[in-house]
Amino acid sequence: MNFLTLAAKNLLRRRGRTLLTVLGVAIAVSVLFSLMALNSGYEKELNKEVNSMGIHILAVPKGCPYEAASLIIHGGVIPKYLSDSDLKNVSLIPGIELATPMLMHQFMKKDERSGKSTPHIIYGINIEEMRTLKPWWTVEGRFFRDNETNVMLVGRDLADKENLSVGQILAVGPNKENFTVVGILDRTGDQDDQFHFFPLAEAQRIFSKEGKITTIAVKVDDVSQISQVSAEMEKISDIQVVTMTQIMGTIMNLAGSARSLLLTVIAIALIISAFGIINTLLMSVNERTQEFGMMKAIGASGLDIGKMVLAETVIITAAGGLIGIFGSIVGSSLIESFVKNMLPYSPRGSLISLNPELIIFALVFSIMLGLVCGIYPAFKSSRLTPMEAIRSGAD
Amino acid sequence: MSETIDAKNLTKIYRRGREEIYALNDVDIRVSNGEFVSIIGPYGSGKTALLNVLGCLDTPTRGSLRLNGIETSGLKEKDLVRLRRDNIGFVFQQFYLIPTLTARENIELPLLFSRKNGNRSRIDEILELVDLGNRSEHLPRQLSGGEMQRVAIGRALINDPKIILADEPTGNLDSGTSKKIFDLFRELNNHGLTLVVVTHNLELARQAHKMYTLRDGQIVRCEDLACVLGRNDLKVQLEVV
Ligand SMILES: Nc1ncnc2c1ncn2[C@@H]1O[C@H](COP(=O)(O)OP(=O)(O)OP(=O)(O)O)[C@@H](O)[C@H]1O
Ligand SMILES: [Mg+2]
């Protein structure tokens, strides 16, 4: 027999009460744990996503820059355009490694079976420049050449969804021109998997947007020059400049405010469960004062009694912590879909990253919670003189 | 004969509001090594107060107490804990067993606090001594009152104390069971243990070597019964302090 088994047996005396307290701790810890897992996963995924674009700066038509940026990330259309001369001016700015034009077009396509219309996005791109920006692009079939006509690439998810294969011919645009799928991009894991890609000139021709560009994607020589280059770009009158760091910062800010709300909820949950623990302990300590008196009479010191009470608390919180962590791992997909709905922008990858440090942190946190909550009841019971303790029940 | 307990002028005053209650009023008591002493007296006469002071569970307001020659007044709580642990075993009227521990574990409990090893054969020995050999794995609620008190006595014995202080140990037991408990006390006493037992049962109290009577916090009578046990005539020694 040792202090831990003694404490555990004491807790079993009031199973119902102990169980409820453990559950309270479990809920608080699981909320804390999920949030931290989400937080680190969110930042990681967002970084990955922004980096995977291979783009440092976007030039968009003057207007609402962040809406534009978000549309560009998700895909979408801005009803304003830049021109070839803007592209020329941007390319002249020193420090730019590559400036490539893109035209975006969105159309709704009716699914024959379900009858539902879903948005489809077509990117007109310069394939050579795009492959420089995204060197990881590989393809089943082949890439098109910039001067080819009536050809397209499709993303892997899109191909899977629409049952597309290399060599298939699709009718595109207002005039239903036939286009051949010459290649299917291998899975990139980002938004590129959803798009159609056309040679820029073809996209402009089909949708009657000759000479028009939606955005200019810029890669700089040296990332430390991003702010200088973007300042130069701002000087071109039509252009609004958005840097990837700005986009990320904005998203992080939005996520941050959602997060601080959650943090408040968690703090309250933790405080409530802490008071619950303290209350439970004080109750069980008060019930047992005579017993503590007896223990002192048979040789226990105040420290022994305090240790026993503290051991009881730590057992409660450690058990609650374990259950909470286990619960949030099991329920992580549920939590993830819930949180994804709440966040202003969520990356496509898994948001919850379960690293061992986090599990250890949550466990240590639970034990600390037990120590903190147990201090007062332990102190109180250790200070009883044996006489007072034995008498307390008699009066 | 060496004095195991040597108390002089013990006074214990409880304050209840502005009222002072003399639970003990100038009590002198000496208990020799191996002696069996009983204490009787009406309700509220100070029996429990005396036992608690003798067992260092409570400090006297005035007076001195020597246990095995060690002066206890002025000792720190830490030293008192050790003194209690090494010298004194307590038995209470309400047993105070831990309901979730078996008889064996309850007896073992003091070893947890004295940091001695849970020597299994020693516990078995004690279980035999208190006649619970076949009840060792039972929980308190599965035991009778007499058995529970035996567990409590076993628990008091596990640390090899020199003195057993028992406060109305048979207060919750029927007379047959009470007799058996006193038989056990006599047996322990024959093994050399010093015993101080508070009881309301005069018949049982008379089994001791000496019987003190308390009234209003004072010892009003001390009967020497040692010879009663040996011979068959009553030699009553009246002593008013
Ligand atoms: N903590 C206390 N505060 C105030 N008065 C107390 C306290 N403890 C004991 N007393 C008083 O001291 C006196 C002696 O009490 P004690 O418990 O020693 O009596 P007792 O002889 O053991 O009685 P009983 O036979 O009922 O157990 C009583 O008048 C009691 O009310
Ligand atoms: Mg009493």
XYZ file of C-alpha atoms and ligand atoms in Angstrom:
668
model
C 0.000 0.000 0.000
C 1.194 3.514 -0.748
C -0.216 7.025 -0.829
C -1.466 6.661 -4.380
C -3.390 3.434 -3.796
C -4.775 4.822 -0.570
C -5.870 7.986 -2.389
C -7.371 5.970 -5.230
C -9.355 3.856 -2.783
C -10.583 6.968 -1.039
C -11.844 8.298 -4.359
C -13.740 5.078 -5.012
C -15.784 5.712 -1.910
C -17.781 8.337 -3.739
C -17.730 6.949 -7.244
C -20.444 9.164 -8.644
C -18.952 12.352 -7.341
C -15.459 11.373 -8.437
C -16.675 10.450 -11.908
C -18.449 13.770 -12.391
C -15.371 15.699 -11.329
C -13.182 13.645 -13.646
C -15.589 14.336 -16.510
C -15.494 18.058 -15.776
C -11.723 18.028 -16.023
C -11.869 15.858 -19.138
C -14.110 18.322 -20.938
C -11.959 21.299 -20.029
C -8.744 19.546 -21.026
C -10.173 18.248 -24.282
C -11.287 21.737 -25.281
C -7.867 23.112 -24.433
C -6.101 20.275 -26.200
C -8.208 20.504 -29.369
C -7.704 24.222 -29.598
C -3.947 23.962 -29.285
C -3.843 21.120 -31.780
C -5.963 23.188 -34.131
C -3.893 26.275 -33.673
C -0.613 24.651 -34.556
C -2.225 22.719 -37.407
C -3.868 25.835 -38.783
C -0.674 27.845 -38.909
C 1.211 24.950 -40.424
C -1.361 24.330 -43.136
C -1.764 27.993 -43.938
C 1.977 28.428 -44.334
C 2.191 25.364 -46.517
C -0.628 26.586 -48.677
C 0.736 30.069 -49.151
C 4.200 28.733 -49.901
C 2.831 26.215 -52.351
C 1.556 29.035 -54.491
C 5.170 29.908 -55.234
C 4.034 33.476 -55.510
C 5.217 36.382 -53.397
C 3.165 39.276 -54.683
C -0.099 39.547 -56.563
C -1.052 42.555 -58.637
C -4.825 42.916 -58.875
C -7.059 45.645 -60.300
C -7.711 48.480 -57.842
C -10.696 47.630 -55.662
C -11.018 45.472 -52.650
C -7.633 43.853 -52.335
C -8.423 41.208 -49.774
C -11.558 40.003 -51.444
C -9.530 39.823 -54.604
C -6.768 37.916 -52.915
C -9.177 35.499 -51.362
C -10.865 34.975 -54.696
C -7.527 34.307 -56.246
C -6.630 31.759 -53.638
C -9.981 30.033 -53.814
C -10.475 30.786 -57.461
C -13.017 33.261 -58.694
C -13.574 36.206 -60.921
C -13.081 39.897 -60.380
C -15.084 42.003 -62.807
C -12.117 44.299 -63.400
C -9.039 43.716 -65.437
C -5.432 44.718 -65.892
C -3.871 45.176 -69.299
C -0.776 44.049 -71.177
C 0.817 47.418 -70.546
C 0.449 46.912 -66.801
C 2.270 43.610 -67.197
C 5.021 45.325 -69.169
C 5.407 47.999 -66.494
C 5.560 45.423 -63.729
C 8.176 43.361 -65.562
C 10.411 46.428 -65.771
C 10.689 46.739 -61.990
C 14.099 45.535 -60.792
C 14.266 42.658 -58.347
C 11.501 40.684 -59.999
C 12.451 37.222 -61.116
C 9.201 36.476 -62.844
C 5.905 38.237 -63.484
C 3.296 36.091 -65.097
C -0.191 37.090 -66.222
C -3.310 35.089 -65.468
C -6.891 35.377 -66.598
C -9.556 33.789 -64.501
C -12.968 32.860 -65.698
C -15.739 31.229 -63.796
C -18.710 29.447 -65.304
C -21.489 27.359 -63.875
C -21.868 23.854 -65.117
C -24.942 21.754 -64.654
C -24.389 18.222 -63.554
C -26.409 15.966 -65.851
C -27.349 13.509 -63.142
C -28.077 15.709 -60.113
C -29.139 18.747 -62.079
C -27.161 20.984 -59.708
C -24.990 23.764 -61.015
C -21.484 24.026 -59.629
C -18.929 26.738 -60.318
C -15.993 25.802 -62.510
C -12.896 27.901 -62.770
C -10.685 28.326 -65.777
C -7.214 29.774 -65.495
C -5.571 31.207 -68.539
C -1.865 30.834 -67.886
C 1.543 31.059 -69.399
C 2.611 27.475 -68.971
C 6.374 27.969 -69.100
C 6.286 30.700 -66.457
C 3.806 28.791 -64.345
C 6.085 25.765 -64.299
C 8.902 28.000 -63.105
C 6.684 29.210 -60.256
C 5.487 25.733 -59.468
C 8.358 23.418 -60.246
C 6.549 20.547 -58.505
C 3.910 20.361 -61.196
C 3.945 17.040 -63.028
C 1.385 15.723 -65.413
C -0.255 12.605 -66.723
C -0.255 13.025 -70.506
C 1.599 16.225 -71.351
C 1.673 19.969 -70.709
C 0.367 22.162 -73.507
C 2.574 24.662 -75.304
C 1.726 28.336 -74.972
C 0.971 28.731 -78.674
C -1.286 25.671 -78.934
C -5.018 26.067 -79.466
C -8.005 24.069 -78.220
C -6.065 22.305 -75.465
C -6.371 22.234 -71.693
C -4.994 20.748 -68.496
C -7.210 19.758 -65.607
C -6.557 19.266 -61.917
C -6.647 15.781 -60.480
C -9.681 16.245 -58.208
C -11.627 17.827 -61.016
C -10.687 14.974 -63.341
C -11.782 12.410 -60.789
C -15.044 14.182 -60.080
C -15.968 14.616 -63.734
C -14.500 11.318 -64.918
C -12.099 13.040 -67.279
C -9.250 11.230 -68.967
C -6.385 12.294 -71.174
C -7.481 12.729 -74.778
C -11.096 13.468 -73.940
C -12.768 16.335 -75.778
C -14.945 18.890 -73.974
C -17.144 21.674 -75.280
C -16.086 24.992 -73.748
C -17.244 28.588 -73.726
C -20.188 30.470 -75.166
C -19.579 28.960 -78.587
C -19.088 25.408 -77.292
C -15.728 24.986 -78.908
C -14.105 21.600 -78.617
C -11.063 21.417 -76.363
C -8.861 18.382 -75.805
C -7.650 17.417 -72.377
C -3.953 16.902 -73.102
C -2.888 16.352 -69.501
C -4.108 15.801 -65.992
C -1.998 17.436 -63.274
C -0.756 15.051 -60.673
C -2.216 15.711 -57.266
C -0.697 18.831 -55.683
C -2.739 18.742 -52.474
C -3.803 22.373 -52.935
C -6.413 24.335 -54.841
C -4.756 23.617 -58.219
C -6.398 20.184 -58.101
C -9.782 21.837 -58.781
C -9.054 24.003 -61.826
C -9.024 23.958 -65.634
C -5.886 25.472 -67.158
C -5.874 26.964 -70.673
C -3.124 28.702 -72.583
C -3.606 32.400 -71.735
C -4.292 33.445 -75.330
C -6.913 30.723 -75.725
C -8.696 31.761 -72.557
C -8.724 35.376 -73.692
C -10.028 34.401 -77.113
C -12.798 32.069 -75.938
C -14.215 34.479 -73.406
C -13.609 37.600 -75.521
C -11.166 39.098 -73.056
C -8.383 39.846 -75.530
C -5.519 41.721 -73.893
C -7.138 41.474 -70.455
C -5.555 39.977 -67.359
C -7.099 39.317 -63.958
C -3.916 39.268 -62.017
C -0.178 39.323 -62.288
C 1.649 36.878 -60.091
C 5.122 37.994 -59.120
C 8.072 36.057 -57.793
C 10.940 38.183 -56.488
C 14.636 37.326 -56.602
C 15.034 37.736 -52.892
C 12.216 37.499 -50.366
C 13.723 40.279 -48.276
C 12.943 42.665 -51.154
C 9.218 41.928 -51.216
C 8.225 45.213 -49.606
C 10.500 47.268 -51.870
C 9.214 45.591 -55.008
C 5.609 45.923 -53.947
C 6.138 49.624 -53.228
C 7.420 50.049 -56.780
C 4.433 48.173 -58.134
C 2.018 50.397 -56.197
C 3.237 53.311 -58.344
C 1.496 51.859 -61.369
C -1.889 53.557 -61.308
C -4.218 50.657 -62.150
C -2.621 48.258 -59.764
C -3.391 47.226 -56.277
C -0.660 45.167 -54.683
C -1.219 42.312 -52.286
C 1.672 40.454 -50.775
C 1.328 36.901 -49.554
C 2.484 37.938 -46.121
C -0.356 40.452 -46.022
C -2.848 37.808 -47.003
C -1.532 35.446 -44.457
C -1.460 38.134 -41.817
C -5.063 39.053 -42.502
C -6.181 35.473 -42.355
C -4.210 34.919 -39.190
C -5.766 38.022 -37.668
C -9.247 36.856 -38.486
C -8.429 33.424 -37.143
C -6.819 35.081 -34.144
C -10.000 36.860 -33.129
C -11.945 33.642 -33.465
C -9.247 32.033 -31.381
C -9.311 34.583 -28.584
C -13.042 34.073 -28.301
C -12.430 30.352 -27.970
C -9.673 30.992 -25.468
C -12.053 32.959 -23.292
C -14.504 30.087 -23.380
C -11.740 27.696 -22.433
C -10.492 29.874 -19.621
C -13.999 29.984 -18.197
C -14.407 26.230 -18.615
C -11.114 25.651 -16.831
C -11.945 28.002 -13.980
C -15.326 26.354 -13.504
C -13.805 22.909 -13.481
C -11.073 24.084 -11.099
C -13.693 25.299 -8.648
C -15.534 22.046 -9.133
C -12.433 20.122 -8.158
C -11.716 22.324 -5.156
C -15.309 22.027 -4.026
C -15.337 18.250 -4.365
C -12.127 17.991 -2.421
C -13.221 20.286 0.346
C -16.393 18.272 0.654
C -14.554 14.985 0.880
C -11.991 16.483 3.252
C -14.713 17.805 5.541
C -16.428 14.450 5.567
C -13.254 12.789 6.676
C -11.875 15.105 9.355
C -12.380 12.480 12.032
C -10.592 9.975 9.914
C -7.712 12.392 9.492
C -7.668 12.825 13.252
C -7.426 9.055 13.617
C -4.615 8.951 11.082
C -2.731 11.567 13.024
C -3.318 9.589 16.187
C -1.808 6.505 14.561
C 1.263 8.345 13.380
C 0.474 10.420 10.314
C 2.024 13.847 10.118
C 0.220 16.851 8.706
C 2.397 16.488 5.638
C 1.230 12.882 5.192
C -2.399 13.951 5.248
C -1.737 16.812 2.860
C 0.111 14.490 0.509
C -2.793 12.075 0.507
C -5.306 14.800 -0.338
C -3.011 16.140 -3.038
C -2.608 12.650 -4.476
C -6.393 12.386 -4.686
C -6.619 15.639 -6.645
C -3.854 14.700 -9.011
C -5.476 11.330 -9.673
C -8.703 13.133 -10.549
C -7.108 15.649 -12.871
C -4.669 13.221 -14.472
C -7.511 10.808 -15.193
C -9.585 13.693 -16.523
C -6.644 14.832 -18.639
C -6.111 11.379 -20.130
C -9.780 10.969 -20.925
C -9.924 14.489 -22.361
C -6.907 13.962 -24.603
C -8.131 10.569 -25.738
C -11.580 11.997 -26.390
C -10.315 14.857 -28.479
C -8.070 12.581 -30.525
C -10.987 10.272 -31.206
C -13.309 13.160 -31.914
C -10.800 15.303 -33.774
C -12.498 15.023 -37.175
C -15.760 16.167 -35.624
C -14.085 19.072 -33.912
C -12.268 19.915 -37.118
C -15.379 20.176 -39.250
C -17.024 22.265 -36.536
C -14.100 24.659 -36.340
C -13.665 24.861 -40.103
C -17.139 26.290 -40.308
C -16.259 28.927 -37.749
C -13.000 30.110 -39.248
C -12.869 32.857 -41.881
C -10.528 30.876 -44.070
C -9.436 27.329 -43.667
C -6.734 25.487 -45.505
C -7.749 22.244 -47.121
C -5.350 19.982 -45.228
C -6.025 18.530 -41.807
C -6.153 21.319 -39.258
C -5.465 19.204 -36.233
C -1.869 18.297 -35.747
C -1.343 15.821 -32.941
C 2.248 16.064 -31.913
C 3.530 14.251 -28.840
C 4.691 17.486 -27.213
C 1.115 18.687 -27.195
C -0.087 15.493 -25.531
C 2.624 15.791 -22.913
C 1.819 19.443 -22.388
C -1.867 18.689 -21.861
C -1.017 15.932 -19.395
C 1.417 18.092 -17.470
C -1.196 20.816 -17.498
C -3.779 18.458 -15.969
C -1.382 17.419 -13.245
C -0.505 21.043 -12.522
C -4.209 21.807 -12.356
C -4.532 19.079 -9.739
C -1.634 20.413 -7.723
C -2.989 23.955 -7.799
C -6.524 22.912 -6.913
C -5.349 20.491 -4.241
C -3.157 22.936 -2.365
C -5.874 24.630 -0.356
C -7.781 21.485 0.708
C -4.495 19.735 1.444
C -3.241 22.650 3.492
C -6.515 22.868 5.334
C -6.554 19.194 6.249
C -2.892 19.078 7.174
C -3.351 21.900 9.648
C -6.005 20.130 11.692
C -4.763 19.115 15.093
C -5.737 15.523 15.809
C -7.951 16.623 18.668
C -9.894 19.138 16.628
C -10.256 16.587 13.898
C -11.612 13.853 16.123
C -13.849 16.253 18.017
C -15.284 17.899 14.923
C -17.576 14.975 14.245
C -18.649 14.620 17.841
C -20.047 18.130 18.245
C 9.556 0.415 38.633
C 10.096 2.843 35.733
C 7.285 5.254 34.990
C 5.947 5.015 31.454
C 3.596 7.899 32.018
C 4.359 10.572 34.584
C 1.997 13.536 34.586
C 1.972 16.354 37.117
C -0.531 19.164 37.627
C -2.189 18.585 34.288
C -4.765 21.265 33.649
C -6.749 21.638 30.479
C -8.961 24.657 30.070
C -11.405 24.982 27.194
C -12.845 28.375 26.460
C -16.403 28.538 25.275
C -17.054 32.212 24.699
C -16.177 33.958 27.969
C -16.706 30.806 29.981
C -13.716 28.752 31.042
C -14.222 25.016 31.282
C -11.766 23.051 33.357
C -11.786 19.733 31.481
C -8.781 18.742 33.627
C -8.006 20.406 36.883
C -4.609 19.718 38.405
C -4.398 16.018 37.630
C -1.436 13.909 38.771
C -1.196 10.456 37.305
C 1.593 7.912 37.130
C 1.475 4.732 35.107
C 4.260 2.192 35.478
C 5.679 0.092 32.747
C 3.425 -2.928 32.172
C 0.578 -1.568 34.240
C -3.099 -1.871 33.268
C -5.040 1.211 34.320
C -8.727 1.948 33.877
C -10.414 5.308 34.140
C -14.065 5.739 34.965
C -16.221 8.758 35.657
C -19.478 10.427 34.689
C -20.131 11.999 31.285
C -18.136 15.163 30.761
C -15.819 14.475 33.674
C -12.710 14.844 31.512
C -11.807 11.237 30.690
C -11.322 11.871 26.983
C -9.480 15.096 27.703
C -7.075 13.224 29.967
C -6.460 10.436 27.461
C -5.852 12.914 24.646
C -3.370 14.873 26.715
C -1.587 11.671 27.752
C -1.414 10.616 24.105
C -0.081 13.992 22.968
C -3.106 14.490 20.754
C -3.803 17.598 22.781
C -1.554 19.910 24.765
C -2.331 20.676 28.406
C -2.929 24.286 29.377
C -0.625 23.773 32.375
C 1.383 20.970 33.868
C 4.013 18.549 32.694
C 3.888 15.190 31.013
C 6.807 12.778 30.705
C 6.521 9.758 28.433
C 9.260 7.168 28.919
C 11.228 9.855 30.658
C 10.888 12.390 27.846
C 9.368 15.748 28.751
C 6.710 16.504 26.146
C 5.929 20.142 26.835
C 7.658 22.379 24.363
C 8.154 19.623 21.779
C 7.499 20.591 18.199
C 4.603 19.018 16.272
C 7.086 17.001 14.244
C 8.641 15.487 17.377
C 5.209 14.865 18.856
C 4.235 12.930 15.722
C 7.293 10.724 16.140
C 6.765 10.302 19.880
C 3.147 9.269 19.299
C 4.074 6.952 16.496
C 6.817 5.149 18.351
C 5.225 4.908 21.779
C 1.466 5.051 21.656
C -1.328 3.080 20.085
C -4.834 4.538 20.093
C -8.144 2.720 20.180
C -11.368 4.681 19.802
C -14.996 4.008 20.551
C -15.974 4.585 16.899
C -13.163 2.359 15.554
C -12.436 4.826 12.685
C -11.608 2.131 10.175
C -11.210 3.134 6.544
C -14.237 1.595 4.833
C -12.481 0.895 1.525
C -9.566 -0.954 3.097
C -9.656 -4.599 4.158
C -8.947 -5.661 7.746
C -5.377 -6.407 6.748
C -4.921 -3.048 5.013
C -6.413 -1.146 7.927
C -3.931 -2.824 10.244
C -1.159 -2.027 7.790
C -2.079 1.666 7.520
C 0.209 3.021 10.283
C 3.195 1.467 8.510
C 2.494 3.793 5.600
C 3.012 6.740 7.915
C 5.919 5.322 9.876
C 7.666 4.409 6.592
C 8.342 0.902 7.879
C 8.179 -1.972 5.473
C 4.909 -3.820 5.297
C 6.320 -6.999 6.773
C 3.700 -9.588 5.867
C 4.468 -12.064 8.592
C 4.272 -9.316 11.225
C 0.794 -8.396 9.992
C -0.214 -12.060 10.019
C 1.071 -12.305 13.578
C -1.061 -9.347 14.634
C -4.082 -10.757 12.810
C -3.622 -13.989 14.784
C -3.167 -12.062 18.028
C -6.463 -10.199 17.605
C -8.074 -13.426 16.374
C -8.872 -12.236 12.858
C -6.782 -14.751 10.915
C -9.742 -15.777 8.778
C -11.187 -12.290 8.369
C -8.133 -10.520 6.982
C -9.546 -9.823 3.504
C -12.921 -8.577 4.721
C -13.957 -4.957 4.482
C -15.141 -3.242 7.671
C -18.794 -3.395 6.620
C -18.482 -7.169 6.418
C -17.290 -7.354 10.029
C -19.150 -7.316 13.347
C -18.573 -4.513 15.849
C -16.294 -6.669 17.958
C -14.300 -7.647 14.903
C -13.995 -4.051 13.818
C -12.660 -3.103 17.236
C -10.179 -5.977 16.981
C -8.987 -4.549 13.672
C -8.576 -1.166 15.372
C -6.613 -2.790 18.192
C -4.457 -4.594 15.647
C -3.839 -1.283 13.950
C -2.808 0.232 17.284
C -0.333 -2.627 17.780
C 1.383 -2.728 14.394
C 3.990 -0.078 15.248
C 4.975 -1.916 18.463
C 3.892 0.795 20.866
C 4.711 0.706 24.560
C 1.377 2.117 25.613
C -2.172 1.540 24.389
C -4.648 4.321 25.116
C -8.247 3.237 24.621
C -11.194 5.643 24.875
C -14.364 3.675 25.607
C -13.307 0.838 23.320
C -16.395 -1.177 24.195
C -18.824 1.737 24.126
C -20.416 0.454 20.940
C -20.289 -3.246 21.773
C -22.587 -5.654 23.586
C -21.472 -7.025 26.918
C -20.287 -10.407 25.644
C -18.156 -8.821 22.975
C -16.915 -6.222 25.446
C -15.705 -8.986 27.739
C -13.768 -10.568 24.913
C -12.129 -7.261 24.084
C -11.050 -6.895 27.718
C -9.743 -10.454 27.672
C -7.631 -9.380 24.724
C -6.420 -6.331 26.668
C -5.435 -8.569 29.560
C -3.572 -10.837 27.201
C -1.719 -7.891 25.666
C -0.942 -6.663 29.146
C 0.490 -10.083 30.002
C 2.818 -9.581 27.027
C 4.124 -6.483 28.803
C 2.090 -3.741 27.185
C 1.037 -0.742 29.274
C -2.688 -0.016 28.990
C -4.848 2.961 29.893
C -8.522 2.279 29.200
C -11.471 4.619 29.669
C -14.762 2.837 30.209
C -18.225 3.263 31.605
C -18.414 -0.419 32.479
C -17.433 -0.790 36.113
C -17.189 -4.548 35.929
C -14.674 -4.372 33.107
C -12.836 -1.472 34.729
C -12.237 -3.686 37.749
C -10.133 -6.050 35.662
C -7.332 -3.459 35.632
C -4.525 -3.152 38.161
C -5.626 0.342 39.072
C -8.897 2.155 38.589
C -9.042 5.948 38.646
C -12.277 7.843 39.039
C -12.581 11.272 37.470
C -15.121 13.907 38.406
C -15.206 17.502 37.160
C -11.714 17.228 35.778
C -10.195 15.896 38.975
C -9.125 12.428 40.090
C -11.333 11.756 43.056
C -10.414 8.144 43.654
C -7.713 5.633 42.858
C -8.396 1.989 43.636
C -5.530 -0.443 43.641
C -6.948 -3.704 42.341
C -3.708 -5.516 41.679
C -4.223 -7.895 44.545
C -7.847 -8.551 43.596
C -6.640 -10.285 40.534
C -4.140 -12.270 42.501
C -6.007 -13.080 45.706
C -9.732 -13.064 46.116
C -10.438 -10.380 48.701
C -11.073 -6.731 47.890
C -8.460 -4.308 48.996
C -9.764 -0.903 48.203
C -7.475 1.998 48.575
C -9.259 5.315 48.789
C -7.248 8.192 47.715
C -8.565 11.687 47.212
C -6.303 14.036 45.308
N -13.017 21.305 22.460
C -13.745 21.605 23.529
N -14.258 22.835 23.675
C -14.968 23.141 24.753
N -15.234 22.310 25.767
C -14.737 21.071 25.669
C -13.969 20.644 24.558
N -13.602 19.365 24.768
C -14.148 19.011 25.941
N -14.800 20.016 26.478
C -15.467 19.992 27.752
O -14.577 19.471 28.701
C -15.237 18.628 29.581
C -14.610 17.257 29.579
O -14.916 16.629 28.330
P -14.484 15.132 28.008
O -14.820 14.899 26.571
O -13.094 14.922 28.422
O -15.478 14.300 28.926
P -15.583 12.720 29.062
O -15.326 12.377 30.460
O -14.762 12.068 28.017
O -17.123 12.521 28.723
P -17.820 11.295 27.960
O -18.006 10.218 29.007
O -19.127 11.879 27.519
O -16.942 10.908 26.847
C -16.704 18.601 29.173
O -17.408 19.522 29.982
C -16.675 19.089 27.753
O -17.868 19.747 27.450
Mg -15.137 10.871 26.290
